[in-house]
């Protein structure tokens, strides 16, 4: 028997539903773009007034969402950004994409999600769908958000809908934009799931409904823990193979020819970004509640956190071979973004490398075509650097160049031709050279 459609489902089908996205960062802004492209009107909310003002002038601050992506929608009044949240009352669907970092003790910091939930509760009305997309531990939607929203007297599943759908955004990945990545959706009730599925069916290639928000929350963490562990594994293998004089990159290439049961992960100077170094610890924290250790998570964290130290030690060793010390050496770090071709430096291992080099008395410079300035980091409050121009003279005048982020725009052969010593953490220089050391 066909179920009667929810009113919200009808609105979604007609593309009349007004979408409200809270948190217009690396996740929220691409989501705004995706809903706009699908024909929905969108309001974006952010506490950062500078971002709001830029967006309303059709200016973007994220490399992969351009001014051109937004301009026509602003002109047609299909999109506007706001720093006050009263407009939430009009939104039919409210999607939360605020940060979920760790606090100073590496415990989950849910303050952004909780504050946002309180704000939504002020404006909650019948018929609205609220979806949390921020990465978090299993239980957040039902244990933390639901009681706040039901304090309004409205009942979930009857008066409003609540769901969790993890963001799987991979910034800079041109093959998989937001619309091309399947979306997992877990609703608090069956009608919540239906409403959320109806919304995402309009914008993504496939919606994958699961039985509860907890399953959806756990899915996202499993994906990121899987990555963290595999990155750690390959980083450990790199250090072992290096002692055996075996090129880990050649081994990975050969292993990747196996058509089943193997998936390549690549060594790195550590891990970065807002997700992989952070999210596994959401699970580790929650696991304490059920009295279970998270040994894989801790071990992977240990190995990946050690990698910047390893790169700095390797640099010191190679300088030593040339009768030079790190103290006083001029070291150029290439790439400060946490991964190639993006402008995001959060949790970047390059920051740790720079800080360790500075501690040891090196004179450190960096170049990154996407990050002209590096400052205001919580973990490195004193760090204030500007990207230096990448010239042959600059390279020649350095004692060592560390390739930390393998941006595609760099000409690695030219870099290796001009620098006296290259520490290549990404296997970026393809030609074998005496002055290039893989690390
Ligand atoms: N960046 C990624 O690649 C990625 C991928 C998957 C999931 N995630 C998850 O998505 C969430 C958002 O990450 P992001 O990278 O977009 O973060 P971000 O820092 O780029 O963006 C968050 C935005 O939220 C705004 N904000 C903070 N508090 C707010 C509040 N109370 N109300 C309204 N806006 C507020 C900030 O000003 C900022 O613009 C996190 O949970 C993250 O783990 C990120």
Short mmCIF file of C-alpha atoms and ligand atoms in Angstrom, two decimals:
data_model
loop_
_atom_site.label_atom_id
_atom_site.label_comp_id
_atom_site.label_asym_id
_atom_site.label_seq_id
_atom_site.Cartn_x
_atom_site.Cartn_y
_atom_site.Cartn_z
CA UNK A 1 0.00 0.00 0.00
CA UNK A 2 1.43 3.37 -0.98
CA UNK A 3 2.10 5.65 1.99
CA UNK A 4 0.59 9.12 1.99
CA UNK A 5 3.23 11.67 1.30
CA UNK A 6 4.46 13.92 4.06
CA UNK A 7 3.72 17.59 3.34
CA UNK A 8 7.45 18.21 3.44
CA UNK A 9 8.03 15.49 0.83
CA UNK A 10 5.60 17.29 -1.51
CA UNK A 11 7.40 20.59 -0.99
CA UNK A 12 10.73 18.91 -1.67
CA UNK A 13 9.47 17.32 -4.89
CA UNK A 14 8.27 20.72 -6.12
CA UNK A 15 11.61 22.25 -5.04
CA UNK A 16 9.66 24.71 -2.95
CA UNK A 17 11.37 23.69 0.27
CA UNK A 18 13.62 26.43 1.65
CA UNK A 19 16.98 25.01 2.71
CA UNK A 20 18.83 26.57 5.66
CA UNK A 21 22.48 25.58 6.00
CA UNK A 22 24.19 26.47 9.30
CA UNK A 23 27.99 26.73 9.12
CA UNK A 24 29.29 27.90 5.76
CA UNK A 25 32.73 26.32 5.77
CA UNK A 26 34.41 23.58 3.76
CA UNK A 27 31.33 21.37 4.12
CA UNK A 28 28.46 23.83 4.34
CA UNK A 29 29.35 25.96 1.35
CA UNK A 30 29.65 23.12 -1.19
CA UNK A 31 26.33 21.83 0.16
CA UNK A 32 24.74 25.24 -0.45
CA UNK A 33 26.07 25.13 -4.00
CA UNK A 34 24.67 21.64 -4.55
CA UNK A 35 21.16 22.55 -3.36
CA UNK A 36 21.21 25.74 -5.45
CA UNK A 37 22.24 23.82 -8.55
CA UNK A 38 19.39 21.37 -7.92
CA UNK A 39 16.91 24.30 -8.00
CA UNK A 40 16.25 24.92 -4.29
CA UNK A 41 16.21 28.30 -2.59
CA UNK A 42 18.86 28.42 0.13
CA UNK A 43 19.69 30.61 3.13
CA UNK A 44 23.12 30.17 4.69
CA UNK A 45 23.80 31.00 8.33
CA UNK A 46 27.17 31.63 9.91
CA UNK A 47 28.39 33.40 13.05
CA UNK A 48 31.36 34.73 11.09
CA UNK A 49 30.10 38.09 9.80
CA UNK A 50 33.07 38.46 7.44
CA UNK A 51 32.11 35.27 5.61
CA UNK A 52 28.48 36.35 5.43
CA UNK A 53 29.41 39.76 4.00
CA UNK A 54 31.73 38.17 1.41
CA UNK A 55 29.09 35.70 0.27
CA UNK A 56 26.43 38.38 -0.09
CA UNK A 57 28.87 40.20 -2.36
CA UNK A 58 29.23 36.96 -4.39
CA UNK A 59 32.73 36.40 -3.10
CA UNK A 60 33.89 33.00 -1.94
CA UNK A 61 36.69 32.12 0.49
CA UNK A 62 36.94 28.44 -0.47
CA UNK A 63 38.98 27.42 -3.47
CA UNK A 64 36.52 24.91 -4.91
CA UNK A 65 33.42 27.12 -4.59
CA UNK A 66 33.94 30.06 -6.91
CA UNK A 67 32.26 33.45 -7.09
CA UNK A 68 30.78 32.30 -10.41
CA UNK A 69 29.05 29.43 -8.62
CA UNK A 70 27.16 31.85 -6.37
CA UNK A 71 26.65 35.04 -8.36
CA UNK A 72 23.61 34.08 -10.48
CA UNK A 73 21.77 32.70 -7.45
CA UNK A 74 22.38 35.84 -5.43
CA UNK A 75 21.20 37.97 -8.34
CA UNK A 76 18.01 35.88 -8.62
CA UNK A 77 17.55 36.07 -4.83
CA UNK A 78 17.76 32.30 -4.60
CA UNK A 79 20.60 32.55 -2.11
CA UNK A 80 21.53 34.82 0.72
CA UNK A 81 23.76 34.52 3.75
CA UNK A 82 22.87 35.72 7.23
CA UNK A 83 24.64 36.21 10.54
CA UNK A 84 21.41 36.45 12.51
CA UNK A 85 19.36 33.33 12.79
CA UNK A 86 15.77 34.57 12.67
CA UNK A 87 15.43 33.29 9.13
CA UNK A 88 15.60 29.76 10.54
CA UNK A 89 11.88 29.99 11.22
CA UNK A 90 11.21 30.11 7.48
CA UNK A 91 13.50 27.26 6.49
CA UNK A 92 11.79 23.94 5.80
CA UNK A 93 15.01 21.97 6.09
CA UNK A 94 17.81 22.98 8.46
CA UNK A 95 21.18 21.35 7.95
CA UNK A 96 23.95 21.75 10.51
CA UNK A 97 27.57 21.82 9.29
CA UNK A 98 29.36 23.46 12.22
CA UNK A 99 32.78 22.38 13.53
CA UNK A 100 33.25 19.40 15.85
CA UNK A 101 36.85 19.76 17.05
CA UNK A 102 38.65 18.30 20.07
CA UNK A 103 39.19 20.33 23.22
CA UNK A 104 42.57 20.95 24.85
CA UNK A 105 42.40 17.46 26.44
CA UNK A 106 41.58 15.79 23.11
CA UNK A 107 37.98 15.17 24.13
CA UNK A 108 35.03 15.94 21.82
CA UNK A 109 34.05 19.60 21.81
CA UNK A 110 30.34 19.56 21.01
CA UNK A 111 29.81 23.18 22.01
CA UNK A 112 29.18 24.34 18.42
CA UNK A 113 26.56 21.65 17.81
CA UNK A 114 24.87 22.26 21.15
CA UNK A 115 24.80 26.03 20.74
CA UNK A 116 23.34 25.62 17.25
CA UNK A 117 20.70 23.21 18.56
CA UNK A 118 19.64 25.74 21.21
CA UNK A 119 19.33 28.39 18.48
CA UNK A 120 17.25 26.08 16.27
CA UNK A 121 14.98 25.30 19.24
CA UNK A 122 14.15 29.03 19.48
CA UNK A 123 12.71 28.95 15.97
CA UNK A 124 11.54 25.35 15.60
CA UNK A 125 8.08 24.97 14.10
CA UNK A 126 5.85 22.17 12.86
CA UNK A 127 6.87 20.45 9.65
CA UNK A 128 10.60 21.29 9.78
CA UNK A 129 13.37 18.79 9.18
CA UNK A 130 16.63 19.21 11.11
CA UNK A 131 19.68 17.27 9.95
CA UNK A 132 23.08 17.15 11.63
CA UNK A 133 25.95 16.60 9.21
CA UNK A 134 28.91 17.43 11.46
CA UNK A 135 31.03 14.41 12.31
CA UNK A 136 30.40 13.17 15.84
CA UNK A 137 30.15 10.15 18.12
CA UNK A 138 27.20 7.71 18.00
CA UNK A 139 24.35 9.00 20.12
CA UNK A 140 24.83 12.75 19.60
CA UNK A 141 21.62 13.33 17.63
CA UNK A 142 19.35 11.40 19.97
CA UNK A 143 21.08 12.00 23.30
CA UNK A 144 22.17 15.61 22.90
CA UNK A 145 20.01 17.29 20.26
CA UNK A 146 16.62 15.60 20.61
CA UNK A 147 15.96 16.60 24.26
CA UNK A 148 16.75 20.25 23.45
CA UNK A 149 14.42 20.28 20.45
CA UNK A 150 11.60 18.47 22.28
CA UNK A 151 11.81 20.97 25.14
CA UNK A 152 9.84 23.21 22.79
CA UNK A 153 6.81 20.96 23.28
CA UNK A 154 7.02 19.74 19.69
CA UNK A 155 7.35 15.95 19.22
CA UNK A 156 9.84 14.31 16.92
CA UNK A 157 8.35 12.28 14.07
CA UNK A 158 4.98 13.94 14.56
CA UNK A 159 5.66 17.69 14.63
CA UNK A 160 9.21 17.90 13.31
CA UNK A 161 11.79 15.55 11.84
CA UNK A 162 15.34 14.92 13.05
CA UNK A 163 18.07 12.96 11.28
CA UNK A 164 21.81 12.49 11.02
CA UNK A 165 23.57 12.33 7.68
CA UNK A 166 27.36 12.39 7.71
CA UNK A 167 29.20 14.66 5.34
CA UNK A 168 31.67 12.76 3.17
CA UNK A 169 33.06 15.80 1.41
CA UNK A 170 36.55 15.33 -0.05
CA UNK A 171 37.73 18.89 -0.76
CA UNK A 172 39.66 19.20 -3.97
CA UNK A 173 38.46 15.86 -5.35
CA UNK A 174 37.17 16.70 -8.80
CA UNK A 175 35.82 13.21 -9.49
CA UNK A 176 33.62 13.16 -6.39
CA UNK A 177 31.83 16.44 -5.81
CA UNK A 178 29.10 16.56 -3.11
CA UNK A 179 26.42 15.45 -5.59
CA UNK A 180 28.37 12.36 -6.67
CA UNK A 181 28.96 10.93 -3.21
CA UNK A 182 26.24 8.59 -1.86
CA UNK A 183 24.75 9.86 1.38
CA UNK A 184 23.96 7.76 4.44
CA UNK A 185 20.84 8.89 6.33
CA UNK A 186 19.53 7.79 9.72
CA UNK A 187 16.29 9.26 11.12
CA UNK A 188 15.10 9.25 14.73
CA UNK A 189 11.77 7.81 13.50
CA UNK A 190 10.68 6.25 10.21
CA UNK A 191 9.07 9.53 9.11
CA UNK A 192 12.29 11.42 9.96
CA UNK A 193 14.23 9.02 7.75
CA UNK A 194 11.71 9.42 4.93
CA UNK A 195 11.87 13.20 5.10
CA UNK A 196 15.67 13.25 5.11
CA UNK A 197 15.89 10.70 2.30
CA UNK A 198 13.46 12.75 0.20
CA UNK A 199 15.65 15.82 0.64
CA UNK A 200 18.97 14.17 -0.21
CA UNK A 201 17.43 12.17 -3.09
CA UNK A 202 17.13 15.52 -4.84
CA UNK A 203 20.83 16.33 -4.71
CA UNK A 204 22.98 13.22 -4.50
CA UNK A 205 23.51 10.24 -6.71
CA UNK A 206 22.22 7.80 -4.07
CA UNK A 207 20.79 8.01 -0.58
CA UNK A 208 21.51 5.10 1.74
CA UNK A 209 18.93 4.89 4.54
CA UNK A 210 20.03 3.19 7.76
CA UNK A 211 18.04 2.18 10.83
CA UNK A 212 19.00 5.02 13.19
CA UNK A 213 21.07 8.17 13.57
CA UNK A 214 23.49 6.15 15.73
CA UNK A 215 24.25 3.82 12.81
CA UNK A 216 24.82 6.81 10.52
CA UNK A 217 27.07 8.49 13.10
CA UNK A 218 29.04 5.27 13.57
CA UNK A 219 29.37 4.80 9.79
CA UNK A 220 31.21 8.08 9.38
CA UNK A 221 33.57 7.28 12.24
CA UNK A 222 34.30 3.80 10.89
CA UNK A 223 35.23 5.32 7.50
CA UNK A 224 37.65 7.79 9.06
CA UNK A 225 39.12 5.34 11.57
CA UNK A 226 39.75 2.95 8.66
CA UNK A 227 41.72 5.69 6.89
CA UNK A 228 43.67 6.69 9.97
CA UNK A 229 44.72 3.09 10.68
CA UNK A 230 45.74 2.38 7.11
CA UNK A 231 47.73 5.61 6.87
CA UNK A 232 49.51 4.63 10.10
CA UNK A 233 50.19 1.13 8.79
CA UNK A 234 51.82 2.39 5.62
CA UNK A 235 53.79 5.01 7.54
CA UNK A 236 55.15 2.33 9.82
CA UNK A 237 56.01 0.12 6.84
CA UNK A 238 57.81 3.08 5.28
CA UNK A 239 60.08 3.45 8.32
CA UNK A 240 60.80 -0.30 8.41
CA UNK A 241 61.44 -0.57 4.65
CA UNK A 242 63.70 2.46 4.76
CA UNK A 243 66.02 0.64 7.18
CA UNK A 244 65.97 -2.33 4.80
CA UNK A 245 66.77 -0.07 1.85
CA UNK A 246 63.48 -0.98 0.18
CA UNK A 247 61.49 1.72 -1.59
CA UNK A 248 58.02 1.68 -0.01
CA UNK A 249 56.52 3.46 -3.00
CA UNK A 250 57.68 0.73 -5.36
CA UNK A 251 56.27 -1.89 -2.98
CA UNK A 252 52.88 -0.14 -2.88
CA UNK A 253 52.79 0.12 -6.65
CA UNK A 254 53.48 -3.60 -6.98
CA UNK A 255 50.96 -4.56 -4.26
CA UNK A 256 48.31 -2.44 -5.98
CA UNK A 257 48.33 -4.80 -8.95
CA UNK A 258 46.45 -7.34 -6.80
CA UNK A 259 42.88 -7.07 -8.05
CA UNK A 260 41.26 -7.92 -4.71
CA UNK A 261 41.94 -7.65 -0.99
CA UNK A 262 44.36 -4.72 -1.21
CA UNK A 263 43.77 -1.01 -1.31
CA UNK A 264 46.69 1.42 -1.57
CA UNK A 265 47.35 4.05 1.09
CA UNK A 266 50.40 6.26 0.80
CA UNK A 267 53.07 7.41 3.27
CA UNK A 268 52.97 10.99 4.42
CA UNK A 269 54.70 13.39 6.79
CA UNK A 270 51.76 12.84 9.16
CA UNK A 271 48.05 13.37 8.79
CA UNK A 272 46.01 16.53 8.70
CA UNK A 273 42.69 18.18 8.03
CA UNK A 274 39.67 18.58 10.20
CA UNK A 275 38.68 14.90 10.00
CA UNK A 276 41.21 12.07 10.12
CA UNK A 277 43.33 13.36 13.04
CA UNK A 278 40.23 14.37 15.02
CA UNK A 279 37.27 12.06 14.42
CA UNK A 280 38.73 8.75 15.68
CA UNK A 281 39.05 10.37 19.12
CA UNK A 282 35.30 10.96 19.17
CA UNK A 283 34.93 7.19 19.07
CA UNK A 284 37.70 6.64 21.62
CA UNK A 285 35.90 8.98 24.02
CA UNK A 286 32.50 7.35 23.56
CA UNK A 287 33.95 3.82 23.84
CA UNK A 288 34.94 4.60 27.43
CA UNK A 289 31.23 4.65 28.24
CA UNK A 290 30.98 0.97 27.31
CA UNK A 291 34.27 0.18 29.02
CA UNK A 292 36.12 -0.91 25.90
CA UNK A 293 39.64 0.08 24.87
CA UNK A 294 40.27 1.51 21.38
CA UNK A 295 43.77 0.20 20.81
CA UNK A 296 43.82 0.51 17.02
CA UNK A 297 42.72 4.14 17.23
CA UNK A 298 45.34 5.05 19.82
CA UNK A 299 48.13 3.21 18.02
CA UNK A 300 47.31 4.82 14.67
CA UNK A 301 47.23 8.22 16.36
CA UNK A 302 50.61 7.54 17.94
CA UNK A 303 52.29 6.57 14.66
CA UNK A 304 50.76 9.34 12.58
CA UNK A 305 51.58 11.98 15.19
CA UNK A 306 55.17 10.78 15.22
CA UNK A 307 55.69 11.26 11.46
CA UNK A 308 56.58 15.00 11.49
CA UNK A 309 59.27 14.20 14.10
CA UNK A 310 60.56 11.51 11.77
CA UNK A 311 60.79 13.92 8.83
CA UNK A 312 62.66 16.48 10.92
CA UNK A 313 65.06 13.80 12.21
CA UNK A 314 65.65 12.66 8.62
CA UNK A 315 66.38 16.25 7.56
CA UNK A 316 68.89 16.62 10.42
CA UNK A 317 70.55 13.33 9.44
CA UNK A 318 70.92 14.36 5.79
CA UNK A 319 72.30 17.78 6.75
CA UNK A 320 74.72 16.03 9.09
CA UNK A 321 75.99 13.98 6.15
CA UNK A 322 76.92 17.33 4.58
CA UNK A 323 78.60 18.47 7.79
CA UNK A 324 75.78 20.88 8.53
CA UNK A 325 73.50 21.21 11.51
CA UNK A 326 69.81 22.02 11.67
CA UNK A 327 70.65 24.95 13.92
CA UNK A 328 71.11 27.89 11.59
CA UNK A 329 70.16 25.90 8.46
CA UNK A 330 67.84 27.56 5.93
CA UNK A 331 64.96 25.16 5.36
CA UNK A 332 62.15 25.68 2.88
CA UNK A 333 58.95 23.71 3.44
CA UNK A 334 56.89 23.21 0.29
CA UNK A 335 53.16 23.02 0.89
CA UNK A 336 51.53 24.05 4.15
CA UNK A 337 48.00 22.86 3.28
CA UNK A 338 47.22 19.47 4.82
CA UNK A 339 46.84 17.81 1.43
CA UNK A 340 47.47 18.48 -2.23
CA UNK A 341 45.59 21.15 -4.15
CA UNK A 342 43.55 22.50 -1.21
CA UNK A 343 43.88 25.73 0.78
CA UNK A 344 43.06 24.25 4.20
CA UNK A 345 45.92 24.18 6.73
CA UNK A 346 44.01 22.82 9.72
CA UNK A 347 45.99 20.14 11.58
CA UNK A 348 48.52 20.14 8.73
CA UNK A 349 51.68 18.13 9.48
CA UNK A 350 53.64 20.95 7.78
CA UNK A 351 52.81 23.18 10.76
CA UNK A 352 54.29 20.64 13.16
CA UNK A 353 57.36 20.23 10.93
CA UNK A 354 57.88 24.00 10.80
CA UNK A 355 57.45 24.33 14.55
CA UNK A 356 59.93 21.49 15.27
CA UNK A 357 62.48 22.96 12.86
CA UNK A 358 62.13 26.37 14.49
CA UNK A 359 62.59 24.82 17.94
CA UNK A 360 65.85 23.34 16.73
CA UNK A 361 67.10 26.70 15.54
CA UNK A 362 66.56 26.37 11.78
CA UNK A 363 65.53 29.39 9.72
CA UNK A 364 62.29 28.18 8.20
CA UNK A 365 60.43 29.47 5.15
CA UNK A 366 57.44 28.03 3.40
CA UNK A 367 55.82 28.26 0.00
CA UNK A 368 52.24 27.35 -0.75
CA UNK A 369 50.41 28.72 -3.80
CA UNK A 370 47.07 28.33 -1.99
CA UNK A 371 48.00 29.62 1.46
CA UNK A 372 49.59 33.08 1.27
CA UNK A 373 49.71 33.49 5.06
CA UNK A 374 49.93 31.12 7.98
CA UNK A 375 48.93 32.43 11.40
CA UNK A 376 46.33 32.25 14.14
CA UNK A 377 46.80 28.53 14.91
CA UNK A 378 45.54 27.32 18.28
CA UNK A 379 48.43 24.86 18.66
CA UNK A 380 51.12 27.22 17.34
CA UNK A 381 50.13 30.65 18.67
CA UNK A 382 53.50 32.25 17.88
CA UNK A 383 53.63 31.08 14.27
CA UNK A 384 53.20 33.91 11.77
CA UNK A 385 54.59 33.25 8.35
CA UNK A 386 54.06 34.40 4.79
CA UNK A 387 54.55 32.21 1.75
CA UNK A 388 57.85 33.13 0.03
CA UNK A 389 58.12 33.25 -3.77
CA UNK A 390 59.41 30.00 -5.19
CA UNK A 391 62.42 30.98 -7.32
CA UNK A 392 65.58 29.21 -8.40
CA UNK A 393 67.54 31.64 -6.22
CA UNK A 394 65.41 30.81 -3.17
CA UNK A 395 65.92 27.08 -3.75
CA UNK A 396 69.67 27.45 -4.28
CA UNK A 397 70.03 29.52 -1.11
CA UNK A 398 68.41 26.86 1.06
CA UNK A 399 70.26 24.09 2.85
CA UNK A 400 67.27 21.78 2.59
CA UNK A 401 63.86 21.75 0.92
CA UNK A 402 61.15 19.56 2.41
CA UNK A 403 58.34 18.52 0.07
CA UNK A 404 55.55 18.23 2.59
CA UNK A 405 52.43 18.72 0.44
CA UNK A 406 52.56 17.54 -3.17
CA UNK A 407 50.52 20.26 -4.88
CA UNK A 408 50.05 19.46 -8.57
CA UNK A 409 51.25 22.89 -9.72
CA UNK A 410 54.82 22.36 -8.52
CA UNK A 411 57.47 21.42 -11.07
CA UNK A 412 59.30 18.83 -9.00
CA UNK A 413 62.15 18.19 -11.40
CA UNK A 414 62.91 21.90 -11.52
CA UNK A 415 62.81 22.04 -7.71
CA UNK A 416 65.22 19.11 -7.46
CA UNK A 417 67.53 20.63 -10.08
CA UNK A 418 67.87 23.83 -8.08
CA UNK A 419 67.82 22.75 -4.44
CA UNK A 420 70.98 21.34 -2.84
CA UNK A 421 69.01 18.82 -0.76
CA UNK A 422 65.40 17.68 -1.10
CA UNK A 423 63.57 15.66 1.55
CA UNK A 424 60.70 14.20 -0.44
CA UNK A 425 57.91 12.92 1.84
CA UNK A 426 55.45 12.31 -1.03
CA UNK A 427 57.48 10.59 -3.72
CA UNK A 428 56.91 13.71 -5.80
CA UNK A 429 60.27 13.80 -7.59
CA UNK A 430 60.09 11.02 -10.13
CA UNK A 431 63.66 11.04 -11.46
CA UNK A 432 66.30 9.42 -9.24
CA UNK A 433 68.75 12.07 -8.02
CA UNK A 434 71.58 12.03 -5.50
CA UNK A 435 70.30 15.18 -3.76
CA UNK A 436 66.76 13.81 -3.29
CA UNK A 437 66.02 11.68 -0.25
CA UNK A 438 62.65 10.03 0.18
CA UNK A 439 61.28 10.19 3.69
N1 LIG B 1 36.37 19.63 5.77
C1 LIG B 1 36.11 18.39 5.43
O1 LIG B 1 36.71 17.86 4.51
C2 LIG B 1 35.03 17.57 6.14
C3 LIG B 1 34.63 16.37 5.56
C4 LIG B 1 33.65 15.61 6.16
C5 LIG B 1 33.09 16.06 7.35
N2 LIG B 1 33.50 17.22 7.94
C6 LIG B 1 32.83 17.64 9.16
O2 LIG B 1 31.93 18.71 8.86
C7 LIG B 1 31.87 19.63 9.94
C8 LIG B 1 32.22 21.03 9.46
O3 LIG B 1 33.57 21.01 9.00
P1 LIG B 1 34.14 22.14 8.04
O4 LIG B 1 35.42 21.61 7.52
O5 LIG B 1 33.11 22.61 7.08
O6 LIG B 1 34.43 23.30 9.13
P2 LIG B 1 34.70 24.85 8.81
O7 LIG B 1 35.42 25.37 10.00
O8 LIG B 1 35.29 25.01 7.46
O9 LIG B 1 33.25 25.49 8.77
C9 LIG B 1 32.43 25.61 9.88
C10 LIG B 1 31.69 26.93 9.79
O10 LIG B 1 30.78 26.98 10.87
C11 LIG B 1 30.76 28.31 11.36
N3 LIG B 1 30.22 28.28 12.72
C12 LIG B 1 30.86 27.98 13.88
N4 LIG B 1 30.00 28.03 14.89
C13 LIG B 1 28.79 28.35 14.37
C14 LIG B 1 27.51 28.56 14.94
N5 LIG B 1 27.30 28.40 16.23
N6 LIG B 1 26.51 28.88 14.10
C15 LIG B 1 26.73 29.04 12.78
N7 LIG B 1 27.93 28.84 12.19
C16 LIG B 1 28.95 28.51 12.99
C17 LIG B 1 32.19 28.76 11.24
O11 LIG B 1 32.28 30.19 11.22
C18 LIG B 1 32.58 28.15 9.90
O12 LIG B 1 32.33 29.01 8.82
C19 LIG B 1 32.80 19.07 11.01
O13 LIG B 1 32.07 18.28 11.89
C20 LIG B 1 33.74 18.19 10.22
O14 LIG B 1 34.30 17.16 11.00
C21 LIG B 1 34.46 18.01 7.33
#
